[in-house]
Short mmCIF file of C-alpha atoms in Angstrom, two decimals:
data_model
loop_
_atom_site.label_atom_id
_atom_site.label_comp_id
_atom_site.label_asym_id
_atom_site.label_seq_id
_atom_site.Cartn_x
_atom_site.Cartn_y
_atom_site.Cartn_z
CA MET A 1 -0.60 -24.56 -19.72
CA ALA A 2 -2.24 -25.20 -16.46
CA VAL A 3 -5.04 -22.97 -15.20
CA THR A 4 -2.89 -21.91 -12.41
CA SER A 5 -0.26 -20.51 -14.87
CA GLN A 6 0.54 -16.85 -14.12
CA ASN A 7 1.28 -13.83 -16.57
CA GLU A 8 5.04 -12.91 -16.42
CA GLN A 9 4.05 -9.41 -15.54
CA TYR A 10 1.82 -10.70 -12.69
CA ALA A 11 4.68 -12.69 -11.44
CA ALA A 12 7.30 -9.95 -11.73
CA MET A 13 4.84 -7.75 -9.54
CA LEU A 14 3.49 -10.12 -7.10
CA GLU A 15 6.04 -9.35 -4.52
CA GLU A 16 5.64 -5.50 -4.69
CA TRP A 17 1.73 -5.72 -4.59
CA GLN A 18 2.16 -7.68 -1.24
CA GLU A 19 4.61 -5.16 0.00
CA MET A 20 2.15 -2.40 -0.44
CA GLU A 21 -0.59 -4.39 1.11
CA ASP A 22 1.55 -4.70 4.14
CA ALA A 23 2.35 -1.14 4.05
CA LEU A 24 -1.37 -0.30 4.12
CA ILE A 25 -2.14 -2.67 6.91
CA GLY A 26 0.78 -1.32 8.88
CA PRO A 27 2.94 -2.45 11.84
CA ARG A 28 0.99 -5.79 12.47
CA ALA A 29 1.66 -6.97 8.93
CA ILE A 30 5.49 -5.71 8.72
CA SER A 31 6.27 -6.96 11.85
CA GLY A 32 4.63 -10.42 10.98
CA GLY A 33 6.77 -10.37 7.84
CA GLY A 34 9.78 -11.20 9.98
CA VAL A 35 13.00 -11.36 8.06
CA THR A 36 11.26 -10.39 4.86
CA TYR A 37 11.17 -6.86 6.10
CA LEU A 38 13.69 -6.87 8.69
CA PRO A 39 16.85 -9.23 8.19
CA LYS A 40 18.42 -10.63 11.12
CA THR A 41 22.07 -9.37 12.24
CA SER A 42 24.98 -11.57 11.89
CA GLY A 43 25.26 -11.87 15.53
CA MET A 44 21.76 -13.24 15.82
CA ILE A 45 22.39 -15.51 13.13
CA GLU A 46 25.63 -16.76 14.84
CA ALA A 47 23.66 -17.02 18.37
CA GLU A 48 20.94 -19.29 16.63
CA SER A 49 23.71 -21.47 14.97
CA LEU A 50 25.63 -21.62 18.49
CA ALA A 51 22.31 -22.71 20.23
CA ALA A 52 21.92 -25.72 18.04
CA THR A 53 25.19 -27.28 19.27
CA ASP A 54 25.26 -29.42 22.28
CA ASN A 55 27.44 -27.34 24.39
CA SER A 56 25.69 -23.93 23.73
CA PRO A 57 25.25 -21.58 26.82
CA LEU A 58 22.09 -20.50 25.05
CA THR A 59 19.03 -22.26 24.47
CA ALA A 60 17.11 -22.22 20.93
CA ASP A 61 14.29 -19.95 22.48
CA GLN A 62 16.97 -17.58 24.23
CA ALA A 63 18.56 -17.30 20.84
CA LYS A 64 15.17 -16.41 19.16
CA GLN A 65 14.39 -14.02 21.39
CA LEU A 66 17.26 -11.72 20.45
CA TYR A 67 15.59 -11.25 17.30
CA GLU A 68 12.34 -10.88 18.58
CA ALA A 69 13.26 -8.08 20.79
CA TYR A 70 15.32 -6.47 17.90
CA LYS A 71 11.95 -6.44 15.94
CA ARG A 72 9.75 -5.10 18.70
CA ARG A 73 11.90 -2.27 19.30
CA ALA A 74 11.72 -1.19 15.64
CA GLU A 75 9.06 1.24 14.46
CA TYR A 76 6.82 1.49 11.27
CA PRO A 77 5.46 4.71 10.41
CA LEU A 78 1.75 4.91 8.83
CA TRP A 79 2.79 7.20 6.25
CA VAL A 80 1.25 5.34 3.30
CA LYS A 81 -2.00 4.83 5.02
CA ASP A 82 -2.35 8.52 6.13
CA SER A 83 -1.25 10.00 2.83
CA LEU A 84 -3.79 7.73 1.06
CA ARG A 85 -6.46 9.05 3.17
CA THR A 86 -5.61 12.54 2.29
CA MET A 87 -5.50 11.81 -1.49
CA VAL A 88 -8.87 9.97 -1.49
CA GLY A 89 -10.22 12.79 0.68
CA LEU A 90 -9.28 15.37 -2.11
CA VAL A 91 -10.62 12.92 -4.66
CA SER A 92 -14.04 12.73 -2.93
CA ARG A 93 -14.69 16.33 -3.31
CA GLN A 94 -14.86 15.73 -7.17
CA GLU A 95 -18.37 15.07 -8.64
CA PRO A 96 -18.65 12.75 -11.45
CA GLU A 97 -20.89 13.50 -14.68
CA ILE A 98 -23.19 10.49 -14.60
CA VAL A 99 -25.58 9.97 -17.53
CA LEU A 100 -27.44 6.46 -17.63
CA PRO A 101 -30.45 5.34 -19.69
CA GLU A 102 -33.68 4.60 -17.73
CA ARG A 103 -32.85 0.76 -17.70
CA MET A 104 -29.50 1.27 -15.88
CA LYS A 105 -30.45 4.09 -13.43
CA THR A 106 -30.28 1.66 -10.50
CA LEU A 107 -26.61 1.22 -11.02
CA GLU A 108 -25.87 4.60 -10.03
CA HIS A 109 -26.93 3.76 -6.47
CA GLU A 110 -26.23 0.11 -6.58
CA ALA A 111 -23.38 -0.86 -8.85
CA THR A 112 -21.30 -3.44 -6.92
CA SER A 113 -21.83 -6.89 -5.78
CA ASP A 114 -22.00 -5.64 -2.18
CA GLY A 115 -24.67 -3.04 -2.95
CA PHE A 116 -22.62 0.30 -3.23
CA GLY A 117 -23.01 3.14 -6.02
CA LEU A 118 -20.93 4.19 -8.76
CA LYS A 119 -19.26 7.20 -6.90
CA GLN A 120 -18.12 4.63 -4.01
CA LEU A 121 -16.79 2.26 -6.85
CA TYR A 122 -14.94 5.07 -8.27
CA LEU A 123 -13.25 5.87 -5.10
CA ARG A 124 -12.52 2.22 -4.44
CA ILE A 125 -10.77 2.24 -7.90
CA VAL A 126 -8.75 5.58 -7.35
CA SER A 127 -7.48 4.07 -3.76
CA ALA A 128 -6.23 0.79 -5.49
CA LEU A 129 -4.62 2.78 -8.37
CA LEU A 130 -2.54 4.72 -6.04
CA THR A 131 -1.51 1.63 -4.03
CA LYS A 132 -1.34 -1.15 -6.42
CA GLY A 133 -1.42 0.64 -9.78
CA ARG A 134 -4.23 -1.63 -11.00
CA LYS A 135 -7.77 -2.58 -10.36
CA PRO A 136 -9.65 -5.28 -12.42
CA LEU A 137 -13.25 -4.95 -13.16
CA LEU A 138 -15.79 -7.52 -14.65
CA VAL A 139 -19.42 -6.84 -15.64
CA GLU A 140 -21.85 -9.46 -14.54
CA PHE A 141 -25.48 -10.11 -14.16
CA ASP A 142 -26.83 -11.50 -10.93
CA ASP A 143 -29.68 -14.48 -10.81
CA GLU A 144 -32.39 -11.78 -11.32
CA GLY A 145 -30.89 -10.35 -14.34
CA SER A 146 -29.72 -7.23 -12.98
CA PRO A 147 -26.29 -5.89 -14.09
CA TYR A 148 -23.44 -5.17 -11.53
CA ILE A 149 -19.69 -4.45 -11.70
CA ALA A 150 -17.46 -7.10 -9.96
CA THR A 151 -14.11 -5.86 -8.62
CA TYR A 152 -10.94 -7.80 -8.08
CA THR A 153 -7.48 -7.19 -6.81
CA ALA A 154 -4.39 -6.96 -8.63
CA GLU A 155 -3.31 -10.26 -6.85
CA THR A 156 -6.45 -12.09 -8.01
CA ALA A 157 -6.08 -11.47 -11.87
CA ILE A 158 -3.29 -13.88 -12.16
CA ASN A 159 -3.36 -14.20 -16.04
CA TRP A 160 -4.55 -12.51 -19.24
CA MET A 161 -3.72 -12.73 -22.95
CA THR A 162 -4.63 -9.85 -25.84
CA ARG A 163 -4.56 -9.89 -29.65
CA ASP A 164 -4.29 -7.21 -31.93
CA THR A 165 -7.62 -6.47 -33.79
CA GLY A 166 -7.40 -3.98 -36.28
CA GLY A 167 -4.71 -1.96 -34.34
CA ARG A 168 -6.49 -2.57 -30.99
CA GLN A 169 -5.43 -4.75 -28.28
CA ASP A 170 -8.49 -7.08 -27.29
CA LEU A 171 -8.65 -9.66 -24.44
CA THR A 172 -8.73 -13.00 -25.45
CA LEU A 173 -8.17 -14.78 -21.94
CA VAL A 174 -8.45 -13.41 -18.41
CA VAL A 175 -8.16 -15.82 -15.19
CA PHE A 176 -9.40 -14.50 -11.84
CA LYS A 177 -8.41 -16.57 -8.70
CA GLU A 178 -11.23 -16.68 -6.44
CA GLN A 179 -12.01 -18.01 -2.82
CA ARG A 180 -15.06 -20.69 -2.91
CA LEU A 181 -16.61 -22.04 0.36
CA LYS A 182 -16.00 -25.58 0.88
CA GLU A 183 -19.28 -27.62 0.94
CA SER A 184 -18.16 -29.31 3.92
CA SER A 185 -17.25 -26.04 5.75
CA ASP A 186 -18.95 -25.26 9.22
CA GLU A 187 -21.07 -22.31 9.53
CA PHE A 188 -18.93 -21.00 12.74
CA ASP A 189 -15.61 -22.02 11.23
CA PRO A 190 -15.69 -21.47 7.30
CA GLN A 191 -13.02 -23.19 5.03
CA TYR A 192 -12.25 -21.92 1.72
CA GLU A 193 -10.61 -23.31 -1.53
CA ASP A 194 -9.14 -21.83 -4.49
CA ALA A 195 -11.29 -21.56 -7.56
CA TYR A 196 -10.37 -20.16 -10.91
CA ARG A 197 -12.82 -18.12 -13.07
CA VAL A 198 -11.73 -18.37 -16.60
CA LEU A 199 -12.93 -16.08 -19.12
CA ASP A 200 -12.07 -16.54 -22.79
CA LEU A 201 -13.33 -16.40 -26.51
CA VAL A 202 -14.34 -19.63 -28.37
CA ASP A 203 -14.94 -19.05 -32.06
CA GLY A 204 -15.80 -15.58 -31.16
CA ARG A 205 -18.01 -16.28 -28.33
CA TYR A 206 -17.59 -15.31 -24.72
CA ARG A 207 -17.24 -18.13 -22.39
CA VAL A 208 -17.17 -18.32 -18.63
CA ARG A 209 -15.74 -21.41 -16.80
CA LEU A 210 -15.13 -22.12 -13.14
CA LEU A 211 -12.37 -24.67 -12.57
CA ASN A 212 -10.43 -26.13 -9.82
CA GLU A 213 -6.50 -25.94 -9.34
CA ALA A 214 -6.57 -29.32 -11.39
CA GLY A 215 -8.41 -27.64 -14.37
CA THR A 216 -11.52 -29.59 -13.59
CA ALA A 217 -14.96 -27.69 -14.12
CA ILE A 218 -16.74 -26.94 -10.95
CA GLU A 219 -19.77 -25.72 -12.53
CA ASP A 220 -21.00 -25.86 -16.14
CA GLU A 221 -19.64 -23.49 -18.66
CA GLU A 222 -21.57 -20.58 -19.95
CA TYR A 223 -21.86 -18.41 -23.00
CA PRO A 224 -23.59 -15.42 -21.65
CA GLY A 225 -25.66 -13.69 -24.11
CA LEU A 226 -26.84 -10.06 -24.93
CA VAL A 227 -29.76 -10.10 -22.47
CA GLY A 228 -27.60 -11.18 -19.43
CA GLY A 229 -27.63 -14.95 -19.66
CA SER A 230 -29.33 -15.83 -23.06
CA GLN A 231 -26.94 -18.35 -25.03
CA GLU A 232 -28.83 -17.32 -28.41
CA THR A 233 -26.57 -14.37 -29.17
CA SER A 234 -23.49 -14.60 -27.25
CA LEU A 235 -20.74 -11.76 -26.78
CA GLY A 236 -18.22 -11.20 -28.82
CA PHE A 237 -15.85 -9.87 -26.36
CA ILE A 238 -14.82 -10.28 -22.80
CA PRO A 239 -16.54 -7.56 -20.57
CA ALA A 240 -13.38 -7.05 -18.48
CA VAL A 241 -11.51 -3.73 -17.70
CA PHE A 242 -7.99 -3.35 -16.11
CA ALA A 243 -8.14 0.09 -14.54
CA GLY A 244 -4.67 1.32 -14.42
CA SER A 245 -2.64 4.29 -12.80
CA THR A 246 -1.38 5.36 -16.30
CA ASP A 247 -3.69 3.83 -18.74
CA ASN A 248 -6.59 1.16 -18.87
CA ASN A 249 -4.87 -1.65 -20.92
CA ALA A 250 -4.23 -5.00 -19.50
CA ASP A 251 -0.43 -4.35 -18.92
CA VAL A 252 0.72 -3.64 -15.21
CA ASP A 253 1.13 -0.05 -14.62
CA GLU A 254 3.52 1.64 -11.89
CA ILE A 255 2.43 2.18 -8.23
CA PRO A 256 2.33 5.99 -7.26
CA LEU A 257 3.06 5.67 -3.58
CA GLN A 258 5.63 2.88 -4.06
CA THR A 259 8.47 5.33 -3.18
CA MET A 260 6.98 6.41 -0.03
CA ALA A 261 6.28 2.61 1.02
CA LYS A 262 9.90 2.07 0.35
CA ALA A 263 10.97 4.79 2.37
CA ALA A 264 8.77 3.77 5.48
CA LEU A 265 10.24 0.44 5.01
CA LYS A 266 13.96 1.68 5.04
CA TYR A 267 12.87 3.66 8.06
CA TYR A 268 11.45 0.56 9.79
CA GLN A 269 14.74 -1.16 9.26
CA LEU A 270 17.16 1.86 10.36
CA SER A 271 14.95 2.25 13.46
CA ALA A 272 15.56 -1.33 14.52
CA ASP A 273 19.12 -0.57 14.76
CA TYR A 274 18.76 3.03 16.18
CA PHE A 275 16.46 1.73 19.04
CA ALA A 276 18.79 -1.35 19.64
CA ALA A 277 21.70 1.05 19.80
CA LEU A 278 19.82 3.36 22.62
CA HIS A 279 18.91 0.04 24.35
CA TYR A 280 22.60 -1.13 24.63
CA THR A 281 23.74 2.37 25.47
CA SER A 282 21.57 2.57 28.54
CA HIS A 283 22.28 -1.20 29.64
CA PRO A 284 26.03 -1.38 30.16
CA GLN A 285 27.64 -4.72 31.01
CA PRO A 286 29.22 -5.26 34.34
CA TRP A 287 32.63 -7.15 34.40
CA ILE A 288 35.00 -8.54 37.14
CA SER A 289 38.52 -9.63 37.07
CA GLY A 290 41.22 -10.78 39.34
CA MET A 291 38.87 -13.24 41.22
CA ASP A 292 39.38 -16.94 41.85
CA LYS A 293 36.81 -19.41 41.13
CA ASP A 294 36.10 -20.12 44.65
CA ASP A 295 35.93 -16.25 45.73
CA ASP A 296 32.64 -14.84 46.92
CA ILE A 297 30.99 -11.43 45.83
CA ARG A 298 28.97 -9.79 48.58
CA VAL A 299 26.50 -7.27 47.52
CA THR A 300 25.26 -4.40 49.88
CA GLY A 301 22.54 -1.71 49.80
CA PRO A 302 20.78 0.70 49.07
CA MET A 303 22.62 1.16 45.60
CA ALA A 304 24.02 -2.43 45.33
CA ALA A 305 27.61 -1.85 45.96
CA TRP A 306 29.84 -4.87 45.41
CA MET A 307 32.25 -6.14 47.86
CA LEU A 308 35.24 -7.61 45.93
CA PRO A 309 37.93 -9.70 47.16
CA LYS A 310 41.51 -8.09 47.40
CA ASP A 311 43.19 -7.32 44.15
CA ALA A 312 39.99 -7.95 42.23
CA GLN A 313 38.64 -5.20 39.99
CA ALA A 314 35.25 -4.38 38.52
CA GLY A 315 33.73 -1.88 35.85
CA TYR A 316 31.11 -1.66 33.07
CA LEU A 317 31.49 -2.33 29.38
CA GLU A 318 29.59 0.64 27.73
CA PHE A 319 28.37 0.83 24.36
CA THR A 320 29.39 4.40 23.08
CA GLY A 321 26.78 4.61 20.43
CA ALA A 322 29.32 6.51 17.99
CA GLY A 323 27.00 5.72 15.14
CA ILE A 324 23.69 6.46 16.62
CA GLU A 325 23.47 9.95 15.20
CA LYS A 326 24.45 8.79 11.75
CA LEU A 327 21.20 6.37 12.25
CA ARG A 328 19.33 9.18 13.29
CA GLU A 329 20.28 11.24 10.18
CA ALA A 330 19.55 8.44 8.00
CA MET A 331 16.14 7.91 9.42
CA GLN A 332 15.35 11.83 8.81
CA ASP A 333 16.45 11.18 5.21
CA GLN A 334 13.91 8.55 4.90
CA ARG A 335 11.04 10.89 6.41
CA ASN A 336 11.97 13.63 4.02
CA ALA A 337 11.90 11.19 1.02
CA ALA A 338 8.27 10.22 2.14
CA ALA A 339 7.18 13.79 2.54
CA GLU A 340 8.43 14.70 -0.79
CA SER A 341 7.23 11.60 -2.73
CA GLY A 342 3.94 12.17 -1.21
CA ALA A 343 3.74 15.55 -2.38
CA LYS A 344 4.86 14.76 -5.65
CA VAL A 345 1.89 12.32 -6.32
CA ILE A 346 -0.29 15.16 -5.75
CA ASP A 347 1.57 17.93 -7.69
CA ALA A 348 4.98 16.83 -9.01
CA GLY A 349 5.93 20.71 -9.27
CA SER A 350 6.53 21.65 -5.54
CA ASP A 351 9.99 23.16 -6.42
CA GLU A 352 8.46 25.43 -9.00
CA SER A 353 7.53 29.16 -8.62
CA GLY A 354 4.06 29.86 -7.62
CA GLU A 355 3.00 31.25 -11.12
CA ALA A 356 4.72 28.25 -12.82
CA ARG A 357 2.92 26.03 -10.59
CA LYS A 358 -0.36 27.59 -11.21
CA ALA A 359 0.27 27.39 -14.94
CA ARG A 360 1.20 23.77 -14.82
CA GLN A 361 -1.56 22.75 -12.56
CA SER A 362 -4.14 23.81 -15.38
CA ASP A 363 -2.62 21.05 -17.30
CA GLN A 364 -2.95 18.71 -14.32
CA HIS A 365 0.33 16.29 -14.85
CA SER A 366 0.16 14.76 -11.31
CA ALA A 367 -0.05 11.09 -10.80
CA LEU A 368 -3.07 11.68 -8.46
CA TYR A 369 -4.81 13.36 -11.41
CA SER A 370 -3.80 10.60 -13.96
CA THR A 371 -5.53 7.95 -11.60
CA CYS A 372 -8.59 10.17 -11.36
CA VAL A 373 -8.93 10.18 -15.01
CA THR A 374 -8.22 6.64 -15.86
CA GLY A 375 -10.33 5.32 -12.92
CA ALA A 376 -13.20 7.37 -14.35
CA GLU A 377 -12.64 5.91 -17.85
CA ALA A 378 -12.63 2.23 -16.48
CA VAL A 379 -15.91 2.84 -14.77
CA GLU A 380 -17.39 4.28 -18.13
CA GLN A 381 -15.96 1.51 -20.12
CA ALA A 382 -17.49 -1.05 -17.81
CA LEU A 383 -20.86 0.65 -18.04
CA LYS A 384 -20.69 0.71 -21.83
CA TYR A 385 -20.34 -3.05 -21.71
CA VAL A 386 -23.32 -3.16 -19.34
CA ALA A 387 -25.44 -1.16 -21.90
CA TYR A 388 -24.30 -3.29 -25.17
CA TRP A 389 -25.12 -6.26 -23.06
CA MET A 390 -28.59 -5.23 -22.34
CA GLY A 391 -29.15 -4.07 -26.04
CA ILE A 392 -28.61 -0.43 -25.38
CA ASN A 393 -26.81 1.95 -27.30
CA PRO A 394 -23.43 2.55 -25.33
CA ASP A 395 -23.23 6.39 -26.60
CA LEU A 396 -25.91 7.02 -24.12
CA VAL A 397 -23.71 6.11 -21.30
CA THR A 398 -21.32 8.86 -19.57
CA PHE A 399 -19.15 8.52 -16.53
CA LYS A 400 -16.71 11.26 -16.45
CA VAL A 401 -14.60 13.10 -13.96
CA VAL A 402 -12.50 15.96 -14.89
CA PRO A 403 -10.46 16.74 -11.76
CA GLN A 404 -10.55 20.35 -10.71
CA PHE A 405 -7.99 20.52 -7.86
CA THR A 406 -7.52 24.22 -7.12
CA PRO A 407 -3.80 25.28 -6.11
CA ASP A 408 -5.35 25.90 -2.34
CA GLU A 409 -6.70 22.36 -2.37
CA VAL A 410 -3.47 20.88 -3.64
CA ASP A 411 -1.36 22.89 -1.34
CA SER A 412 -3.50 21.90 1.65
CA ALA A 413 -3.32 18.10 0.72
CA MET A 414 0.49 18.33 0.03
CA LEU A 415 0.64 20.10 3.69
CA GLN A 416 -1.20 17.71 5.39
CA ILE A 417 1.09 14.69 4.29
CA VAL A 418 3.90 16.63 5.41
CA ALA A 419 2.19 17.59 8.84
CA ASN A 420 1.27 14.00 9.35
CA ILE A 421 4.78 13.05 9.55
CA VAL A 422 5.98 15.73 11.75
CA MET A 423 2.92 15.76 14.24
CA ALA A 424 3.34 11.96 14.50
CA GLY A 425 6.71 12.92 16.14
CA GLU A 426 8.51 11.27 13.17
CA ALA A 427 10.25 14.32 11.52
CA PRO A 428 11.29 17.67 13.06
CA ARG A 429 9.33 21.03 12.63
CA PRO A 430 11.81 22.42 10.23
CA VAL A 431 10.54 20.05 7.43
CA LEU A 432 6.97 21.55 7.90
CA TYR A 433 8.40 24.98 7.66
CA ASP A 434 10.12 24.08 4.73
CA ALA A 435 7.19 22.76 2.94
CA LEU A 436 5.25 25.97 3.92
CA ARG A 437 7.83 27.90 1.99
CA LYS A 438 7.99 25.62 -1.07
CA ILE A 439 4.16 26.15 -1.56
CA GLY A 440 4.16 29.76 -1.22
CA LEU A 441 2.35 30.08 2.07
CA THR A 442 5.09 32.03 4.05
CA GLU A 443 8.56 33.47 3.53
CA LEU A 444 9.40 33.42 7.13
CA THR A 445 12.58 31.68 8.47
CA ASP A 446 12.54 28.67 10.87
CA VAL A 447 13.31 30.97 13.71
CA GLN A 448 10.63 33.46 12.82
CA LEU A 449 8.05 30.59 12.45
CA GLU A 450 9.18 29.24 15.80
CA SER A 451 8.76 32.60 17.32
CA LEU A 452 5.08 32.93 16.29
CA ARG A 453 4.38 29.33 17.33
CA GLU A 454 5.66 30.10 20.83
CA GLY A 455 3.35 33.38 21.00
CA GLY A 456 6.12 35.75 19.53
CA ASP A 457 5.82 38.56 16.91
CA GLY A 458 7.50 36.48 14.28
CA LEU A 459 10.03 39.26 13.87
CA PRO A 460 13.77 38.54 13.64
CA ASP A 461 15.95 39.27 16.77
CA LEU A 462 18.34 42.31 16.29
CA GLU A 463 21.43 39.96 16.59
CA ASP A 464 19.71 38.16 13.39
CA ALA A 465 19.15 41.28 11.39
#
């Protein structure tokens, strides 16, 4: 097996993780994905095929521009990015319970390789769990013997293996794909190459190797010991943690915001057809018949009237756009699906009655709650590895978050997700009004809420009573 080998779960999820990454970046990444996210129409494919022939009236560049114009008209909404911001903001109000022994106190404010504390690390983990369902962590010691927690993305943990030990699944192999600066790299134009950090157990001893793609060692292998580097008493386990949206075992978990990302992508594809249809509707094609090839056309002003030869006729071929309304309705369905999926990540019971929701919220069965809990447990497990490595009793370490989302906070966050979509002009106000009624903030009708928004009294008209 080569060092570049991939775990089958990793290989199965890689495309979806890339899709989520592009969804977070937004229009630039989605548009840059070309036909991956927006397939060409059959007409565009035929035009490019025709342009490759000798007698084509189109050049290859002209045929290519048909798709480029189609892609530029498409609109990709920022639903995932805006919803993630709302959710992380809700989580940031939670205060972790942190208990650390004196020798580990510095980790509270400086726990990561880039110098951020445990609270910031925790928020990064929650964010990754919502968008990728996975956040690998690795306990390390720097050159001065100080501990820190290295973080990896879901895409960089390419392989792992476990074995059953007394009913518990322990890691026996973890491979991280890293970027390493080339020795010949220019300081103003850095060049990188792939390197693979291989963590495994050899005769019960934790081993660390850094290999290139060919499997050749780049650095000497190490057997880290109990005091951050001593090889006299090696660790008997791999100090890595795979934080997940459901639990913290090594298996890949579901992606909470994936449904919203799928809805945004489908909206993008529909919008390409919708705006192309609007474009063709507003640009009719002129035609002329009944002319000999030697006849001339004269154009006059000021509105460019055509002077045609005798018996010639002229007109416009107009795109009627009979399916435009269906496209608009389909786009609206995706907006509604995105708003609903985002609300369900926070609170899966948006259709329940107020009392039923309050009772269920006390149990906190939402996906957001789950990621908060598993994220905190992952941080605590990493800290316990640090403690053990430093010769400290791991039971003295605590990092705990018991999310206390009040109904008002949950409702506010749900409403913000829906409002983001509505206020961006990507959904009509009735979607927002429906959300207000679902979370119990009002029982007024759309007509009454519109009346209030426009300065009225919100009372129904006599005709409606």
